[in-house]
Amino acid sequence: MVTFEEAYDIILGAAFLAGTHRIGHLDSSGRILAEDIISDMAMPPFDKAAVDGYACRKQDLDKDLKVIEILPAGKFPEQHIRQGECSRIMTGAMVPQGADVVIMVEDTVVTNDGHVRFTSAKTNVNICYQAEDLREGDIVLKRGTFIRPQEIAVMASVGCISPLVYQSPGVGIISTGDELVEPGQKPGLSQIRNSNASQIAAQLAGMGVTAHYLGIARDDKDSTFSLISRAFLDDDVVILSGGVSMGEYDYVPEVLNEMAFEIKFKSIAIQPGRPTLFGVRGKKLLFGLPGNPVSSFVIFEILVKPLLYKIMGYDFRPVSLKLPMGTDYSRSKSKRKTILPVRINDEGFVMPVDYHGSAHIHAYAYADGIITMNIGETIIKKGDIVSVRPV
Ligand code: AMP
Ligand code: MG
C-alpha cells in the first residue's frame, strides 16, 4: 500500500510527452499549446479613437472648430489637424496627425455655422496609443498554455490560425465483471449496468481525449488477457475498472504479470479508491481503477487526469476554493486519506452531501466538488476553512 502522495509521484513520473501537430485555431479549444505564439504586429497597430467624437488639439478646446474630414473606422486619415480644426471620428478609427485628443460627441454642440464647440469642463484623452497593449514580436501565449476562447481570440488577433498543439492521447477503456450489462440493456436479477465505462469516457471527453471502448471483460483470465492485449495495440494508456481487489475473480494483477507489466502499486491509502493498480511496461501505462463507481470517478479525477494532462504538455493545477465548512463533520477511522463529496450552499458554506459510500455515484450528481481529510484527521469543525476542488 502506498500513500496518495507516493502514488501521485509514481504516476506522474511515468508520463511521456505526446507528439505535436498543427490544427485550425477554431478546433484548438481545450488543447495545449506546443509553441510560443508571437505577435506579428503591435496592438493597437495605430493610435486609435476610443470614443465617437472629434479629433483635435488640446490647446484648441476653447475655440469653435472647423470639421475638415470624416473618419469612420478603417479609413486612413488624409488631412492633418491644424489650429482651429477637427475631424469627426468614430470609435476604432485612426487618429489623424496633429490631433492629441478625441473629445466625446456628448461633450460638444454644433454651432449655427457648422463648427464644433466643446461644452465640458474637462476631457480624457480618449486615444488608445499604438502598441500600448502589445509590441510586434511580443510573446502573447506561452507553450504549455491551456487553450480557452480567450486564447483563441488572442491567436486570431495576431494572425495565428494553425497553432502547434500537443496531440491528445487515445485512451482505451475496459470494464470487468460478470455482473455487468451495457446501459441500454435491462439487467437481470443478479446484474447491474456498466456505468463506469460511460463515466470514464465522459471524463476523458471533458479533457478533449478520445476514448476507445473495448467492452466488458468477463471475470476469467482469457477474456481479461485478450481485451487488455487488444487495447494496447492502439493505445498507450488503458483504463480498466474492476477486478483489481482481492476477490477470487480479480484476475487483472495475474494477467498483467504474464504480460510483463511492472505493477508499481496495487493499493493506495485512500478512501474511496484503495484497490487501485498502476502498471507500466515501457511507454504502455495501465490504470486498474476500483469497480465501485465513486472510487473510479474520484481516482480518475485526482490521479488519472493529472497524468493525461502531463502527457498532453499541461501542468494541471486544479482550482481549490477556500471556503468555510457549514457544519461539523467527523469520522472514526483516520488511517486513510478520505475524499468527500460536498455542495456549496447559497451562503457560500460547504455542506457534505448525503453519501453512503463508494457505490453511491448518485451522491456525486448533487456535488459541486470534493474535499479531503488527510491521514490522522478525524474532525472538521463548522467554520473551519476547507479546500473545495470542483468536480
Ligand atoms: P470489483 O472492483 O470488480 O470488485 O467491483 C466492485 C464493485 O463495483 C462491485 O459491486 C461491482 O459490481 C461494481 N462495479 C464493477 N464494475 C462496474 C462498472 N463498470 N459499472 C458499475 N459498477 C461496477
Ligand atoms: Mg469485479
GROMACS .gro file of C-alpha atoms and ligand atoms in nm:
model
  415
    1MET     CA    1   0.000   0.000   0.000
    2VAL     CA    2   0.130   0.346  -0.095
    3THR     CA    3   0.012   0.687   0.021
    4PHE     CA    4  -0.175   0.910  -0.219
    5GLU     CA    5   0.130   1.137  -0.248
    6GLU     CA    6   0.355   0.840  -0.332
    7ALA     CA    7   0.105   0.716  -0.590
    8TYR     CA    8   0.087   1.063  -0.746
    9ASP     CA    9   0.465   1.086  -0.780
   10ILE     CA   10   0.494   0.736  -0.926
   11ILE     CA   11   0.219   0.801  -1.179
   12LEU     CA   12   0.341   1.141  -1.293
   13GLY     CA   13   0.695   1.006  -1.308
   14ALA     CA   14   0.578   0.756  -1.571
   15ALA     CA   15   0.441   1.027  -1.803
   16PHE     CA   16   0.577   1.061  -2.156
   17LEU     CA   17   0.521   1.367  -2.370
   18ALA     CA   18   0.276   1.335  -2.660
   19GLY     CA   19   0.374   1.437  -3.012
   20THR     CA   20   0.264   1.765  -3.166
   21HIS     CA   21   0.064   1.866  -3.469
   22ARG     CA   22  -0.087   2.179  -3.623
   23ILE     CA   23  -0.462   2.221  -3.613
   24GLY     CA   24  -0.703   2.502  -3.702
   25HIS     CA   25  -0.725   2.759  -3.424
   26LEU     CA   26  -1.103   2.711  -3.415
   27ASP     CA   27  -1.053   2.343  -3.332
   28SER     CA   28  -0.797   2.409  -3.061
   29SER     CA   29  -1.027   2.464  -2.761
   30GLY     CA   30  -0.917   2.251  -2.467
   31ARG     CA   31  -0.581   2.167  -2.628
   32ILE     CA   32  -0.237   2.267  -2.502
   33LEU     CA   33  -0.003   2.494  -2.697
   34ALA     CA   34   0.324   2.330  -2.801
   35GLU     CA   35   0.484   2.659  -2.914
   36ASP     CA   36   0.502   3.020  -2.802
   37ILE     CA   37   0.270   3.242  -3.005
   38ILE     CA   38   0.441   3.562  -3.117
   39SER     CA   39   0.260   3.878  -3.216
   40ASP     CA   40   0.319   3.975  -3.580
   41MET     CA   41   0.203   4.331  -3.515
   42ALA     CA   42   0.161   4.593  -3.247
   43MET     CA   43  -0.175   4.628  -3.069
   44PRO     CA   44  -0.327   4.870  -3.127
   45PRO     CA   45  -0.144   4.894  -3.459
   46PHE     CA   46  -0.205   5.273  -3.472
   47ASP     CA   47  -0.323   5.549  -3.239
   48LYS     CA   48  -0.692   5.469  -3.221
   49ALA     CA   49  -1.001   5.667  -3.116
   50ALA     CA   50  -1.156   5.516  -2.802
   51VAL     CA   51  -1.486   5.704  -2.842
   52ASP     CA   52  -1.708   5.859  -3.110
   53GLY     CA   53  -1.634   6.231  -3.130
   54TYR     CA   54  -1.390   6.482  -3.273
   55ALA     CA   55  -1.012   6.456  -3.302
   56CYS     CA   56  -0.843   6.790  -3.238
   57ARG     CA   57  -0.567   6.973  -3.045
   58LYS     CA   58  -0.596   7.012  -2.666
   59GLN     CA   59  -0.487   7.373  -2.693
   60ASP     CA   60  -0.788   7.446  -2.920
   61LEU     CA   61  -1.058   7.324  -2.682
   62ASP     CA   62  -1.169   7.683  -2.616
   63LYS     CA   63  -1.222   7.751  -2.988
   64ASP     CA   64  -1.503   7.673  -3.231
   65LEU     CA   65  -1.353   7.406  -3.457
   66LYS     CA   66  -1.393   7.354  -3.831
   67VAL     CA   67  -1.466   6.993  -3.937
   68ILE     CA   68  -1.222   6.900  -4.216
   69GLU     CA   69  -1.274   6.524  -4.258
   70ILE     CA   70  -1.499   6.238  -4.152
   71LEU     CA   71  -1.316   5.927  -4.026
   72PRO     CA   72  -1.511   5.604  -3.997
   73ALA     CA   73  -1.321   5.304  -3.852
   74GLY     CA   74  -1.097   5.159  -4.122
   75LYS     CA   75  -1.039   5.485  -4.314
   76PHE     CA   76  -0.684   5.621  -4.340
   77PRO     CA   77  -0.687   5.996  -4.249
   78GLU     CA   78  -0.591   6.224  -4.537
   79GLN     CA   79  -0.595   6.554  -4.351
   80HIS     CA   80  -0.361   6.678  -4.075
   81ILE     CA   81  -0.527   6.865  -3.792
   82ARG     CA   82  -0.408   7.227  -3.767
   83GLN     CA   83  -0.503   7.512  -3.539
   84GLY     CA   84  -0.883   7.554  -3.514
   85GLU     CA   85  -0.958   7.228  -3.699
   86CYS     CA   86  -1.103   6.889  -3.609
   87SER     CA   87  -1.208   6.563  -3.780
   88ARG     CA   88  -1.527   6.380  -3.698
   89ILE     CA   89  -1.401   6.039  -3.582
   90MET     CA   90  -1.564   5.706  -3.490
   91THR     CA   91  -1.450   5.454  -3.230
   92GLY     CA   92  -1.167   5.239  -3.367
   93ALA     CA   93  -1.063   5.486  -3.640
   94MET     CA   94  -0.704   5.604  -3.677
   95VAL     CA   95  -0.640   5.936  -3.506
   96PRO     CA   96  -0.520   6.191  -3.766
   97GLN     CA   97  -0.177   6.352  -3.735
   98GLY     CA   98  -0.175   6.677  -3.542
   99ALA     CA   99  -0.457   6.569  -3.307
  100ASP     CA  100  -0.373   6.487  -2.945
  101VAL     CA  101  -0.723   6.439  -2.804
  102VAL     CA  102  -1.059   6.294  -2.906
  103ILE     CA  103  -1.349   6.479  -2.746
  104MET     CA  104  -1.668   6.283  -2.698
  105VAL     CA  105  -1.960   6.377  -2.917
  106GLU     CA  106  -2.168   6.404  -2.597
  107ASP     CA  107  -1.936   6.689  -2.483
  108THR     CA  108  -1.998   6.902  -2.794
  109VAL     CA  109  -2.259   7.113  -2.976
  110VAL     CA  110  -2.261   7.214  -3.341
  111THR     CA  111  -2.288   7.592  -3.388
  112ASN     CA  112  -2.516   7.759  -3.643
  113ASP     CA  113  -2.234   7.790  -3.892
  114GLY     CA  114  -2.147   7.419  -3.860
  115HIS     CA  115  -1.849   7.449  -3.625
  116VAL     CA  116  -1.794   7.217  -3.327
  117ARG     CA  117  -1.782   7.365  -2.977
  118PHE     CA  118  -1.652   7.175  -2.671
  119THR     CA  119  -1.903   7.220  -2.388
  120SER     CA  120  -1.749   7.028  -2.099
  121ALA     CA  121  -1.502   7.146  -1.835
  122LYS     CA  122  -1.255   6.863  -1.895
  123THR     CA  123  -1.196   6.554  -2.107
  124ASN     CA  124  -0.997   6.235  -2.112
  125VAL     CA  125  -0.752   6.196  -2.399
  126ASN     CA  126  -0.966   5.909  -2.541
  127ILE     CA  127  -0.684   5.772  -2.756
  128CYS     CA  128  -0.555   5.414  -2.732
  129TYR     CA  129  -0.189   5.459  -2.824
  130GLN     CA  130  -0.007   5.240  -3.073
  131ALA     CA  131   0.148   4.929  -2.909
  132GLU     CA  132   0.013   5.009  -2.563
  133ASP     CA  133  -0.128   4.653  -2.533
  134LEU     CA  134   0.139   4.468  -2.728
  135ARG     CA  135   0.454   4.527  -2.934
  136GLU     CA  136   0.543   4.339  -3.252
  137GLY     CA  137   0.747   4.032  -3.154
  138ASP     CA  138   0.599   4.001  -2.804
  139ILE     CA  139   0.510   3.651  -2.682
  140VAL     CA  140   0.132   3.660  -2.643
  141LEU     CA  141   0.081   3.299  -2.534
  142LYS     CA  142   0.337   3.059  -2.389
  143ARG     CA  143   0.397   2.695  -2.470
  144GLY     CA  144   0.201   2.485  -2.220
  145THR     CA  145  -0.099   2.719  -2.219
  146PHE     CA  146  -0.442   2.558  -2.195
  147ILE     CA  147  -0.647   2.700  -2.484
  148ARG     CA  148  -0.984   2.859  -2.400
  149PRO     CA  149  -1.198   3.100  -2.607
  150GLN     CA  150  -0.994   3.397  -2.484
  151GLU     CA  151  -0.670   3.234  -2.603
  152ILE     CA  152  -0.836   3.165  -2.940
  153ALA     CA  153  -0.920   3.536  -2.963
  154VAL     CA  154  -0.557   3.626  -2.888
  155MET     CA  155  -0.438   3.388  -3.159
  156ALA     CA  156  -0.687   3.532  -3.407
  157SER     CA  157  -0.570   3.885  -3.325
  158VAL     CA  158  -0.209   3.804  -3.417
  159GLY     CA  159  -0.295   3.600  -3.727
  160CYS     CA  160  -0.218   3.257  -3.581
  161ILE     CA  161  -0.472   3.029  -3.750
  162SER     CA  162  -0.289   2.697  -3.720
  163PRO     CA  163  -0.125   2.669  -3.377
  164LEU     CA  164   0.108   2.383  -3.290
  165VAL     CA  165  -0.056   2.180  -3.010
  166TYR     CA  166   0.018   1.855  -2.832
  167GLN     CA  167  -0.164   1.551  -2.961
  168SER     CA  168  -0.432   1.408  -2.738
  169PRO     CA  169  -0.352   1.053  -2.639
  170GLY     CA  170  -0.606   0.790  -2.734
  171VAL     CA  171  -0.709   0.600  -2.424
  172GLY     CA  172  -0.856   0.252  -2.410
  173ILE     CA  173  -1.136   0.171  -2.164
  174ILE     CA  174  -1.219  -0.178  -2.040
  175SER     CA  175  -1.481  -0.276  -1.783
  176THR     CA  176  -1.456  -0.604  -1.599
  177GLY     CA  177  -1.727  -0.805  -1.429
  178ASP     CA  178  -1.964  -1.092  -1.500
  179GLU     CA  179  -2.243  -0.895  -1.334
  180LEU     CA  180  -2.235  -0.613  -1.589
  181VAL     CA  181  -2.468  -0.539  -1.877
  182GLU     CA  182  -2.445  -0.233  -2.103
  183PRO     CA  183  -2.653   0.077  -2.019
  184GLY     CA  184  -2.906   0.015  -2.299
  185GLN     CA  185  -2.993  -0.327  -2.156
  186LYS     CA  186  -3.221  -0.423  -1.869
  187PRO     CA  187  -3.016  -0.601  -1.602
  188GLY     CA  188  -3.120  -0.950  -1.495
  189LEU     CA  189  -3.179  -1.038  -1.130
  190SER     CA  190  -2.815  -1.052  -1.026
  191GLN     CA  191  -2.684  -0.795  -1.271
  192ILE     CA  192  -2.614  -0.419  -1.278
  193ARG     CA  193  -2.547  -0.175  -1.558
  194ASN     CA  194  -2.193  -0.084  -1.659
  195SER     CA  195  -2.183   0.282  -1.560
  196ASN     CA  196  -1.804   0.308  -1.525
  197ALA     CA  197  -1.726   0.290  -1.897
  198SER     CA  198  -1.966   0.577  -1.971
  199GLN     CA  199  -1.832   0.773  -1.675
  200ILE     CA  200  -1.468   0.733  -1.775
  201ALA     CA  201  -1.544   0.810  -2.141
  202ALA     CA  202  -1.721   1.130  -2.031
  203GLN     CA  203  -1.432   1.228  -1.801
  204LEU     CA  204  -1.193   1.178  -2.093
  205ALA     CA  205  -1.417   1.371  -2.333
  206GLY     CA  206  -1.415   1.660  -2.083
  207MET     CA  207  -1.038   1.675  -2.131
  208GLY     CA  208  -1.056   1.650  -2.510
  209VAL     CA  209  -0.922   1.294  -2.501
  210THR     CA  210  -1.073   1.031  -2.731
  211ALA     CA  211  -1.188   0.714  -2.561
  212HIS     CA  212  -1.170   0.376  -2.729
  213TYR     CA  213  -1.412   0.148  -2.554
  214LEU     CA  214  -1.324  -0.220  -2.579
  215GLY     CA  215  -1.619  -0.368  -2.391
  216ILE     CA  216  -1.666  -0.580  -2.081
  217ALA     CA  217  -1.404  -0.839  -1.990
  218ARG     CA  218  -1.560  -1.143  -1.829
  219ASP     CA  219  -1.419  -1.247  -1.493
  220ASP     CA  220  -1.182  -1.502  -1.638
  221LYS     CA  221  -0.818  -1.489  -1.734
  222ASP     CA  222  -0.857  -1.534  -2.109
  223SER     CA  223  -1.115  -1.263  -2.152
  224THR     CA  224  -0.915  -1.020  -1.939
  225PHE     CA  225  -0.591  -1.105  -2.122
  226SER     CA  226  -0.742  -1.071  -2.466
  227LEU     CA  227  -0.909  -0.732  -2.406
  228ILE     CA  228  -0.600  -0.579  -2.243
  229SER     CA  229  -0.377  -0.702  -2.527
  230ARG     CA  230  -0.620  -0.565  -2.785
  231ALA     CA  231  -0.638  -0.228  -2.609
  232PHE     CA  232  -0.261  -0.183  -2.614
  233LEU     CA  233  -0.245  -0.246  -2.990
  234ASP     CA  234  -0.396   0.101  -3.044
  235ASP     CA  235  -0.336   0.295  -2.724
  236ASP     CA  236  -0.051   0.374  -2.486
  237VAL     CA  237  -0.282   0.430  -2.191
  238VAL     CA  238  -0.555   0.188  -2.085
  239ILE     CA  239  -0.804   0.241  -1.806
  240LEU     CA  240  -0.971  -0.064  -1.670
  241SER     CA  241  -1.228  -0.074  -1.396
  242GLY     CA  242  -1.296  -0.354  -1.152
  243GLY     CA  243  -1.118  -0.679  -1.099
  244VAL     CA  244  -0.821  -0.543  -0.908
  245SER     CA  245  -0.924  -0.612  -0.549
  246MET     CA  246  -0.871  -0.933  -0.356
  247GLY     CA  247  -1.175  -1.130  -0.476
  248GLU     CA  248  -1.136  -1.477  -0.621
  249TYR     CA  249  -1.226  -1.350  -0.966
  250ASP     CA  250  -0.996  -1.048  -0.973
  251TYR     CA  251  -0.759  -1.157  -1.249
  252VAL     CA  252  -0.607  -0.828  -1.354
  253PRO     CA  253  -0.281  -0.843  -1.150
  254GLU     CA  254  -0.211  -1.201  -1.262
  255VAL     CA  255  -0.274  -1.113  -1.627
  256LEU     CA  256  -0.051  -0.806  -1.608
  257ASN     CA  257   0.229  -1.012  -1.460
  258GLU     CA  258   0.202  -1.252  -1.753
  259MET     CA  259   0.214  -0.958  -1.992
  260ALA     CA  260   0.541  -0.840  -1.831
  261PHE     CA  261   0.396  -0.524  -1.682
  262GLU     CA  262   0.564  -0.391  -1.373
  263ILE     CA  263   0.292  -0.335  -1.113
  264LYS     CA  264   0.401  -0.017  -0.934
  265PHE     CA  265   0.132  -0.049  -0.666
  266LYS     CA  266  -0.193  -0.235  -0.608
  267SER     CA  267  -0.349  -0.027  -0.334
  268ILE     CA  268  -0.348   0.330  -0.208
  269ALA     CA  269  -0.421   0.452   0.146
  270ILE     CA  270  -0.724   0.644   0.029
  271GLN     CA  271  -1.099   0.615   0.072
  272PRO     CA  272  -1.265   0.566  -0.166
  273GLY     CA  273  -1.022   0.409  -0.408
  274ARG     CA  274  -0.799   0.172  -0.211
  275PRO     CA  275  -0.786  -0.108  -0.473
  276THR     CA  276  -0.617   0.100  -0.743
  277LEU     CA  277  -0.344  -0.055  -0.954
  278PHE     CA  278  -0.087   0.111  -1.177
  279GLY     CA  279   0.115  -0.096  -1.420
  280VAL     CA  280   0.392   0.011  -1.656
  281ARG     CA  281   0.563  -0.160  -1.948
  282GLY     CA  282   0.786   0.089  -2.127
  283LYS     CA  283   0.555   0.361  -2.258
  284LYS     CA  284   0.244   0.149  -2.202
  285LEU     CA  285   0.055   0.256  -1.890
  286LEU     CA  286  -0.239   0.081  -1.729
  287PHE     CA  287  -0.471   0.203  -1.457
  288GLY     CA  288  -0.676  -0.058  -1.280
  289LEU     CA  289  -0.946   0.152  -1.116
  290PRO     CA  290  -1.173   0.010  -0.849
  291GLY     CA  291  -1.506  -0.120  -0.976
  292ASN     CA  292  -1.711   0.091  -0.740
  293PRO     CA  293  -1.828   0.389  -0.943
  294VAL     CA  294  -1.741   0.661  -0.689
  295SER     CA  295  -1.392   0.518  -0.640
  296SER     CA  296  -1.340   0.506  -1.013
  297PHE     CA  297  -1.468   0.864  -1.053
  298VAL     CA  298  -1.251   1.006  -0.775
  299ILE     CA  299  -0.931   0.823  -0.872
  300PHE     CA  300  -0.971   0.936  -1.230
  301GLU     CA  301  -1.012   1.293  -1.113
  302ILE     CA  302  -0.716   1.304  -0.875
  303LEU     CA  303  -0.467   1.067  -1.040
  304VAL     CA  304  -0.555   0.982  -1.400
  305LYS     CA  305  -0.637   1.337  -1.507
  306PRO     CA  306  -0.306   1.493  -1.395
  307LEU     CA  307  -0.117   1.215  -1.576
  308LEU     CA  308  -0.306   1.257  -1.903
  309TYR     CA  309  -0.265   1.633  -1.888
  310LYS     CA  310   0.108   1.591  -1.829
  311ILE     CA  311   0.125   1.368  -2.137
  312MET     CA  312  -0.058   1.645  -2.322
  313GLY     CA  313   0.204   1.901  -2.213
  314TYR     CA  314  -0.006   2.065  -1.943
  315ASP     CA  315   0.091   2.118  -1.581
  316PHE     CA  316  -0.260   2.070  -1.438
  317ARG     CA  317  -0.328   2.267  -1.119
  318PRO     CA  318  -0.684   2.205  -1.008
  319VAL     CA  319  -0.881   2.500  -0.876
  320SER     CA  320  -0.903   2.498  -0.497
  321LEU     CA  321  -1.170   2.717  -0.338
  322LYS     CA  322  -1.103   2.810   0.026
  323LEU     CA  323  -1.447   2.816   0.190
  324PRO     CA  324  -1.589   2.773   0.541
  325MET     CA  325  -1.746   2.444   0.645
  326GLY     CA  326  -2.118   2.485   0.717
  327THR     CA  327  -2.142   2.201   0.970
  328ASP     CA  328  -1.926   1.974   1.189
  329TYR     CA  329  -1.803   1.659   1.018
  330SER     CA  330  -1.622   1.371   1.184
  331ARG     CA  331  -1.505   1.018   1.109
  332SER     CA  332  -1.395   0.739   1.342
  333LYS     CA  333  -1.107   0.592   1.137
  334SER     CA  334  -0.827   0.805   1.001
  335LYS     CA  335  -0.571   0.562   0.858
  336ARG     CA  336  -0.653   0.667   0.503
  337LYS     CA  337  -0.696   0.994   0.323
  338THR     CA  338  -1.069   1.048   0.266
  339ILE     CA  339  -1.237   1.226  -0.023
  340LEU     CA  340  -1.589   1.356   0.040
  341PRO     CA  341  -1.848   1.499  -0.197
  342VAL     CA  342  -1.974   1.843  -0.094
  343ARG     CA  343  -2.213   2.113  -0.205
  344ILE     CA  344  -2.158   2.488  -0.173
  345ASN     CA  345  -2.480   2.638  -0.039
  346ASP     CA  346  -2.621   2.979  -0.134
  347GLU     CA  347  -2.447   3.141   0.163
  348GLY     CA  348  -2.108   3.010   0.047
  349PHE     CA  349  -2.079   2.738   0.315
  350VAL     CA  350  -1.954   2.388   0.239
  351MET     CA  351  -2.202   2.109   0.316
  352PRO     CA  352  -2.129   1.736   0.285
  353VAL     CA  353  -2.382   1.568   0.057
  354ASP     CA  354  -2.573   1.264   0.175
  355TYR     CA  355  -2.329   0.988   0.081
  356HIS     CA  356  -2.348   0.616   0.155
  357GLY     CA  357  -2.009   0.507   0.028
  358SER     CA  358  -1.822   0.418  -0.284
  359ALA     CA  359  -2.109   0.258  -0.477
  360HIS     CA  360  -2.326   0.569  -0.432
  361ILE     CA  361  -2.246   0.759  -0.752
  362HIS     CA  362  -2.584   0.934  -0.735
  363ALA     CA  363  -2.447   1.138  -0.443
  364TYR     CA  364  -2.199   1.290  -0.687
  365ALA     CA  365  -2.481   1.413  -0.908
  366TYR     CA  366  -2.557   1.656  -0.621
  367ALA     CA  367  -2.197   1.750  -0.551
  368ASP     CA  368  -2.026   2.074  -0.656
  369GLY     CA  369  -1.685   1.947  -0.552
  370ILE     CA  370  -1.476   1.730  -0.323
  371ILE     CA  371  -1.288   1.797   0.000
  372THR     CA  372  -1.007   1.596   0.154
  373MET     CA  373  -0.943   1.473   0.508
  374ASN     CA  374  -0.581   1.373   0.549
  375ILE     CA  375  -0.444   1.072   0.733
  376GLY     CA  376  -0.481   1.133   1.109
  377GLU     CA  377  -0.752   1.395   1.063
  378THR     CA  378  -1.082   1.296   1.223
  379ILE     CA  379  -1.286   1.613   1.253
  380ILE     CA  380  -1.369   1.927   1.059
  381LYS     CA  381  -1.545   2.192   1.268
  382LYS     CA  382  -1.817   2.423   1.146
  383GLY     CA  383  -1.642   2.741   1.028
  384ASP     CA  384  -1.309   2.570   0.950
  385ILE     CA  385  -1.177   2.675   0.610
  386VAL     CA  386  -1.162   2.379   0.372
  387SER     CA  387  -1.033   2.345   0.016
  388VAL     CA  388  -1.305   2.254  -0.231
  389ARG     CA  389  -1.196   2.114  -0.564
  390PRO     CA  390  -1.478   2.150  -0.818
  391VAL     CA  391  -1.576   1.829  -0.998
  392AMP     P1  392  -1.472  -0.504  -0.826
  392AMP     O1  393  -1.369  -0.395  -0.812
  392AMP     O2  394  -1.467  -0.573  -0.957
  392AMP     O3  395  -1.464  -0.599  -0.709
  392AMP     O4  396  -1.613  -0.432  -0.816
  392AMP     C1  397  -1.650  -0.359  -0.701
  392AMP     C2  398  -1.796  -0.318  -0.711
  392AMP     O5  399  -1.813  -0.229  -0.821
  392AMP     C3  400  -1.892  -0.431  -0.735
  392AMP     O6  401  -2.010  -0.407  -0.660
  392AMP     C4  402  -1.919  -0.423  -0.883
  392AMP     O7  403  -2.045  -0.478  -0.916
  392AMP     C5  404  -1.913  -0.276  -0.909
  392AMP     N1  405  -1.873  -0.250  -1.046
  392AMP     C6  406  -1.766  -0.305  -1.107
  392AMP     N2  407  -1.754  -0.260  -1.234
  392AMP     C7  408  -1.855  -0.173  -1.253
  392AMP     C8  409  -1.896  -0.093  -1.364
  392AMP     N3  410  -1.829  -0.098  -1.479
  392AMP     N4  411  -2.005  -0.014  -1.350
  392AMP     C9  412  -2.072  -0.011  -1.233
  392AMP     N5  413  -2.036  -0.083  -1.125
  392AMP    C10  414  -1.930  -0.165  -1.133
  393MG      MG  415  -1.548  -0.739  -1.038
   0.00000   0.00000   0.00000
